[in-house]
């Protein structure tokens, strides 16, 4: 809102919509917006705030990744979010989240997400501290398989479900 005050008291006919859009899109807290000119003298800006979905440490600073997949600085702490370890690119994280959302595994169950240098992900499940070792490919299929394994009361899992080896499941 403060960033938009520079457009206050300006002639609505002379306002540059691209400049307004740039100001809005530069704010990482904004996930979507719409701008309407209401003649003769109003500009209506609707903003939708992004929701933090994970936290990550970058250069010794805690940042949040929003549902718009932008890094966010915040004075407010969000403690119930998964921690991300490693240095994933945002597109890699976005791909993981999209697969998690499509899978039968609940994102709310995840406490930690580890991105490994090999390009793989490990995920720690909150309530039982089980580590899921995912392969580089076929993540959605692997996540759905993990859910079936977790739900199967005949399989005893102490620490790990490893799906990194093709056509093999290692349960420890």
PDB file of C-alpha atoms in Angstrom:
ATOM      1  CA  UNK A   1       0.000   0.000   0.000  1.00  0.00           C
ATOM      2  CA  UNK A   2       2.801   2.424   0.929  1.00  0.00           C
ATOM      3  CA  UNK A   3       4.527   1.771  -2.381  1.00  0.00           C
ATOM      4  CA  UNK A   4       1.414   2.894  -4.251  1.00  0.00           C
ATOM      5  CA  UNK A   5       1.121   6.284  -2.542  1.00  0.00           C
ATOM      6  CA  UNK A   6       3.327   7.783  -5.246  1.00  0.00           C
ATOM      7  CA  UNK A   7       0.335   7.460  -7.573  1.00  0.00           C
ATOM      8  CA  UNK A   8      -1.998   9.301  -5.220  1.00  0.00           C
ATOM      9  CA  UNK A   9      -3.455  12.612  -6.412  1.00  0.00           C
ATOM     10  CA  UNK A  10      -2.333  12.001  -9.994  1.00  0.00           C
ATOM     11  CA  UNK A  11      -4.518  12.442 -13.025  1.00  0.00           C
ATOM     12  CA  UNK A  12      -6.164   9.062 -13.690  1.00  0.00           C
ATOM     13  CA  UNK A  13      -5.823   9.583 -17.443  1.00  0.00           C
ATOM     14  CA  UNK A  14      -2.068  10.008 -17.145  1.00  0.00           C
ATOM     15  CA  UNK A  15      -1.384   7.081 -14.833  1.00  0.00           C
ATOM     16  CA  UNK A  16       0.939   4.505 -16.369  1.00  0.00           C
ATOM     17  CA  UNK A  17      -0.585   1.091 -15.667  1.00  0.00           C
ATOM     18  CA  UNK A  18       2.761  -0.642 -16.348  1.00  0.00           C
ATOM     19  CA  UNK A  19       4.447   1.400 -13.584  1.00  0.00           C
ATOM     20  CA  UNK A  20       1.699   0.486 -11.147  1.00  0.00           C
ATOM     21  CA  UNK A  21       1.976  -3.196 -12.099  1.00  0.00           C
ATOM     22  CA  UNK A  22       5.752  -3.067 -11.650  1.00  0.00           C
ATOM     23  CA  UNK A  23       5.408  -1.564  -8.160  1.00  0.00           C
ATOM     24  CA  UNK A  24       2.924  -4.242  -7.164  1.00  0.00           C
ATOM     25  CA  UNK A  25       4.822  -7.173  -8.651  1.00  0.00           C
ATOM     26  CA  UNK A  26       8.015  -6.036  -6.883  1.00  0.00           C
ATOM     27  CA  UNK A  27       6.310  -6.759  -3.564  1.00  0.00           C
ATOM     28  CA  UNK A  28       6.921 -10.457  -2.798  1.00  0.00           C
ATOM     29  CA  UNK A  29       3.949 -10.543  -0.420  1.00  0.00           C
ATOM     30  CA  UNK A  30       1.533 -10.077  -3.331  1.00  0.00           C
ATOM     31  CA  UNK A  31       0.406 -13.277  -5.057  1.00  0.00           C
ATOM     32  CA  UNK A  32      -2.113 -11.725  -7.429  1.00  0.00           C
ATOM     33  CA  UNK A  33      -3.732  -8.401  -8.165  1.00  0.00           C
ATOM     34  CA  UNK A  34      -6.134  -6.559 -10.405  1.00  0.00           C
ATOM     35  CA  UNK A  35      -6.223  -2.890 -11.352  1.00  0.00           C
ATOM     36  CA  UNK A  36      -9.309  -1.035 -12.508  1.00  0.00           C
ATOM     37  CA  UNK A  37      -9.711   2.562 -13.501  1.00  0.00           C
ATOM     38  CA  UNK A  38     -13.068   3.898 -12.373  1.00  0.00           C
ATOM     39  CA  UNK A  39     -13.663   7.132 -14.157  1.00  0.00           C
ATOM     40  CA  UNK A  40     -13.577   9.979 -13.524  1.00  0.00           C
ATOM     41  CA  UNK A  41     -11.173   9.813 -10.571  1.00  0.00           C
ATOM     42  CA  UNK A  42     -10.714   6.403  -8.922  1.00  0.00           C
ATOM     43  CA  UNK A  43      -8.182   3.665  -9.268  1.00  0.00           C
ATOM     44  CA  UNK A  44      -9.251   0.377  -7.702  1.00  0.00           C
ATOM     45  CA  UNK A  45      -6.430  -2.012  -6.825  1.00  0.00           C
ATOM     46  CA  UNK A  46      -7.306  -5.451  -5.463  1.00  0.00           C
ATOM     47  CA  UNK A  47      -4.438  -7.357  -3.887  1.00  0.00           C
ATOM     48  CA  UNK A  48      -4.217 -10.957  -2.743  1.00  0.00           C
ATOM     49  CA  UNK A  49      -1.557 -11.661  -0.140  1.00  0.00           C
ATOM     50  CA  UNK A  50       0.595 -14.756  -0.521  1.00  0.00           C
ATOM     51  CA  UNK A  51       0.761 -17.312   2.265  1.00  0.00           C
ATOM     52  CA  UNK A  52       4.139 -18.498   3.571  1.00  0.00           C
ATOM     53  CA  UNK A  53       4.518 -22.213   2.840  1.00  0.00           C
ATOM     54  CA  UNK A  54       8.093 -22.939   4.003  1.00  0.00           C
ATOM     55  CA  UNK A  55      11.105 -21.340   5.632  1.00  0.00           C
ATOM     56  CA  UNK A  56      14.684 -21.368   4.443  1.00  0.00           C
ATOM     57  CA  UNK A  57      17.938 -19.829   5.628  1.00  0.00           C
ATOM     58  CA  UNK A  58      19.685 -17.727   2.988  1.00  0.00           C
ATOM     59  CA  UNK A  59      22.907 -15.898   3.911  1.00  0.00           C
ATOM     60  CA  UNK A  60      22.249 -16.549   7.626  1.00  0.00           C
ATOM     61  CA  UNK A  61      18.803 -14.953   7.422  1.00  0.00           C
ATOM     62  CA  UNK A  62      15.475 -16.749   7.850  1.00  0.00           C
ATOM     63  CA  UNK A  63      13.319 -16.161   4.782  1.00  0.00           C
ATOM     64  CA  UNK A  64       9.952 -17.567   3.850  1.00  0.00           C
ATOM     65  CA  UNK A  65       8.829 -18.983   0.551  1.00  0.00           C
ATOM     66  CA  UNK A  66       5.359 -17.779  -0.318  1.00  0.00           C
ATOM     67  CA  UNK A  67       2.649 -19.668  -2.158  1.00  0.00           C
ATOM     68  CA  UNK A  68       3.665 -17.464  -5.102  1.00  0.00           C
ATOM     69  CA  UNK A  69       7.151 -19.072  -4.851  1.00  0.00           C
ATOM     70  CA  UNK A  70       8.913 -15.798  -4.059  1.00  0.00           C
ATOM     71  CA  UNK A  71      11.308 -15.301  -1.156  1.00  0.00           C
ATOM     72  CA  UNK A  72       9.834 -13.125   1.588  1.00  0.00           C
ATOM     73  CA  UNK A  73      11.452 -11.260   4.451  1.00  0.00           C
ATOM     74  CA  UNK A  74       9.232 -10.957   7.486  1.00  0.00           C
ATOM     75  CA  UNK A  75       9.473  -9.645  11.018  1.00  0.00           C
ATOM     76  CA  UNK A  76       6.652 -12.022  11.914  1.00  0.00           C
ATOM     77  CA  UNK A  77       7.713 -15.591  12.617  1.00  0.00           C
ATOM     78  CA  UNK A  78       5.796 -18.488  11.110  1.00  0.00           C
ATOM     79  CA  UNK A  79       6.779 -21.503  13.184  1.00  0.00           C
ATOM     80  CA  UNK A  80       4.505 -24.234  11.844  1.00  0.00           C
ATOM     81  CA  UNK A  81       6.091 -24.318   8.393  1.00  0.00           C
ATOM     82  CA  UNK A  82       8.452 -26.943   6.998  1.00  0.00           C
ATOM     83  CA  UNK A  83      12.129 -26.022   7.098  1.00  0.00           C
ATOM     84  CA  UNK A  84      14.044 -26.264   3.844  1.00  0.00           C
ATOM     85  CA  UNK A  85      17.688 -27.303   3.997  1.00  0.00           C
ATOM     86  CA  UNK A  86      20.094 -27.104   1.086  1.00  0.00           C
ATOM     87  CA  UNK A  87      20.080 -24.695  -1.821  1.00  0.00           C
ATOM     88  CA  UNK A  88      17.243 -25.568  -4.171  1.00  0.00           C
ATOM     89  CA  UNK A  89      16.305 -23.323  -7.044  1.00  0.00           C
ATOM     90  CA  UNK A  90      12.799 -21.947  -6.668  1.00  0.00           C
ATOM     91  CA  UNK A  91      11.654 -23.875  -9.763  1.00  0.00           C
ATOM     92  CA  UNK A  92      12.866 -27.136  -8.216  1.00  0.00           C
ATOM     93  CA  UNK A  93      10.987 -26.382  -5.002  1.00  0.00           C
ATOM     94  CA  UNK A  94       7.895 -25.365  -6.960  1.00  0.00           C
ATOM     95  CA  UNK A  95       7.997 -28.703  -8.804  1.00  0.00           C
ATOM     96  CA  UNK A  96       8.208 -30.580  -5.499  1.00  0.00           C
ATOM     97  CA  UNK A  97       5.276 -28.631  -4.020  1.00  0.00           C
ATOM     98  CA  UNK A  98       3.166 -29.187  -7.132  1.00  0.00           C
ATOM     99  CA  UNK A  99       3.835 -32.925  -6.875  1.00  0.00           C
ATOM    100  CA  UNK A 100       3.048 -32.913  -3.151  1.00  0.00           C
ATOM    101  CA  UNK A 101      -0.243 -31.126  -3.825  1.00  0.00           C
ATOM    102  CA  UNK A 102      -1.161 -33.723  -6.439  1.00  0.00           C
ATOM    103  CA  UNK A 103      -0.172 -36.628  -4.218  1.00  0.00           C
ATOM    104  CA  UNK A 104      -2.111 -38.313  -1.446  1.00  0.00           C
ATOM    105  CA  UNK A 105       0.574 -37.309   1.095  1.00  0.00           C
ATOM    106  CA  UNK A 106      -0.433 -34.322   3.222  1.00  0.00           C
ATOM    107  CA  UNK A 107       1.862 -31.282   3.115  1.00  0.00           C
ATOM    108  CA  UNK A 108       0.820 -30.510   6.707  1.00  0.00           C
ATOM    109  CA  UNK A 109       2.586 -33.709   7.847  1.00  0.00           C
ATOM    110  CA  UNK A 110       6.005 -32.476   6.675  1.00  0.00           C
ATOM    111  CA  UNK A 111       8.449 -30.914   9.134  1.00  0.00           C
ATOM    112  CA  UNK A 112      11.649 -30.705   7.082  1.00  0.00           C
ATOM    113  CA  UNK A 113      12.568 -30.774   3.413  1.00  0.00           C
ATOM    114  CA  UNK A 114      16.154 -31.467   2.375  1.00  0.00           C
ATOM    115  CA  UNK A 115      17.475 -30.643  -1.078  1.00  0.00           C
ATOM    116  CA  UNK A 116      20.606 -32.645  -1.859  1.00  0.00           C
ATOM    117  CA  UNK A 117      23.396 -31.663  -4.234  1.00  0.00           C
ATOM    118  CA  UNK A 118      22.448 -34.634  -6.395  1.00  0.00           C
ATOM    119  CA  UNK A 119      19.126 -32.893  -7.161  1.00  0.00           C
ATOM    120  CA  UNK A 120      17.081 -35.256  -4.993  1.00  0.00           C
ATOM    121  CA  UNK A 121      14.747 -34.472  -2.100  1.00  0.00           C
ATOM    122  CA  UNK A 122      14.477 -36.035   1.332  1.00  0.00           C
ATOM    123  CA  UNK A 123      11.378 -35.252   3.366  1.00  0.00           C
ATOM    124  CA  UNK A 124      10.946 -35.667   7.105  1.00  0.00           C
ATOM    125  CA  UNK A 125       7.457 -36.572   8.316  1.00  0.00           C
ATOM    126  CA  UNK A 126       6.466 -34.658  11.447  1.00  0.00           C
ATOM    127  CA  UNK A 127       4.619 -37.068  13.688  1.00  0.00           C
ATOM    128  CA  UNK A 128       6.892 -40.110  13.351  1.00  0.00           C
ATOM    129  CA  UNK A 129      10.251 -38.603  12.258  1.00  0.00           C
ATOM    130  CA  UNK A 130      10.459 -40.894   9.247  1.00  0.00           C
ATOM    131  CA  UNK A 131      12.726 -39.710   6.433  1.00  0.00           C
ATOM    132  CA  UNK A 132      11.441 -40.217   2.890  1.00  0.00           C
ATOM    133  CA  UNK A 133      14.238 -40.481   0.349  1.00  0.00           C
ATOM    134  CA  UNK A 134      12.762 -39.589  -3.014  1.00  0.00           C
ATOM    135  CA  UNK A 135      14.236 -40.361  -6.431  1.00  0.00           C
ATOM    136  CA  UNK A 136      15.102 -37.582  -8.880  1.00  0.00           C
ATOM    137  CA  UNK A 137      12.344 -38.651 -11.264  1.00  0.00           C
ATOM    138  CA  UNK A 138       8.769 -39.874 -10.841  1.00  0.00           C
ATOM    139  CA  UNK A 139       8.273 -37.883  -7.645  1.00  0.00           C
ATOM    140  CA  UNK A 140       4.473 -37.953  -7.754  1.00  0.00           C
ATOM    141  CA  UNK A 141       4.392 -41.723  -8.190  1.00  0.00           C
ATOM    142  CA  UNK A 142       6.887 -42.088  -5.322  1.00  0.00           C
ATOM    143  CA  UNK A 143       4.901 -39.818  -2.987  1.00  0.00           C
ATOM    144  CA  UNK A 144       1.721 -41.802  -3.608  1.00  0.00           C
ATOM    145  CA  UNK A 145       3.608 -45.025  -2.963  1.00  0.00           C
ATOM    146  CA  UNK A 146       4.990 -43.599   0.291  1.00  0.00           C
ATOM    147  CA  UNK A 147       1.457 -42.792   1.459  1.00  0.00           C
ATOM    148  CA  UNK A 148       0.386 -46.396   0.813  1.00  0.00           C
ATOM    149  CA  UNK A 149       3.413 -47.681   2.752  1.00  0.00           C
ATOM    150  CA  UNK A 150       2.741 -45.323   5.673  1.00  0.00           C
ATOM    151  CA  UNK A 151      -0.921 -46.354   5.783  1.00  0.00           C
ATOM    152  CA  UNK A 152      -0.110 -50.081   5.712  1.00  0.00           C
ATOM    153  CA  UNK A 153      -0.138 -51.253   9.350  1.00  0.00           C
ATOM    154  CA  UNK A 154       1.699 -54.472   8.383  1.00  0.00           C
ATOM    155  CA  UNK A 155       4.861 -52.576   7.458  1.00  0.00           C
ATOM    156  CA  UNK A 156       7.011 -51.466  10.386  1.00  0.00           C
ATOM    157  CA  UNK A 157       9.053 -48.379   9.634  1.00  0.00           C
ATOM    158  CA  UNK A 158      11.634 -47.160  12.129  1.00  0.00           C
ATOM    159  CA  UNK A 159      13.547 -44.446  10.307  1.00  0.00           C
ATOM    160  CA  UNK A 160      13.522 -44.403   6.532  1.00  0.00           C
ATOM    161  CA  UNK A 161      11.617 -45.156   3.354  1.00  0.00           C
ATOM    162  CA  UNK A 162      14.167 -45.093   0.552  1.00  0.00           C
ATOM    163  CA  UNK A 163      12.852 -44.931  -3.025  1.00  0.00           C
ATOM    164  CA  UNK A 164      16.085 -43.765  -4.650  1.00  0.00           C
ATOM    165  CA  UNK A 165      16.877 -47.096  -6.310  1.00  0.00           C
ATOM    166  CA  UNK A 166      14.692 -47.796  -9.334  1.00  0.00           C
ATOM    167  CA  UNK A 167      12.157 -50.618  -8.834  1.00  0.00           C
ATOM    168  CA  UNK A 168      13.185 -51.016  -5.192  1.00  0.00           C
ATOM    169  CA  UNK A 169      11.799 -49.877  -1.832  1.00  0.00           C
ATOM    170  CA  UNK A 170      14.092 -49.959   1.164  1.00  0.00           C
ATOM    171  CA  UNK A 171      12.358 -49.678   4.535  1.00  0.00           C
ATOM    172  CA  UNK A 172      14.451 -49.250   7.660  1.00  0.00           C
TER     173      UNK A 172
END
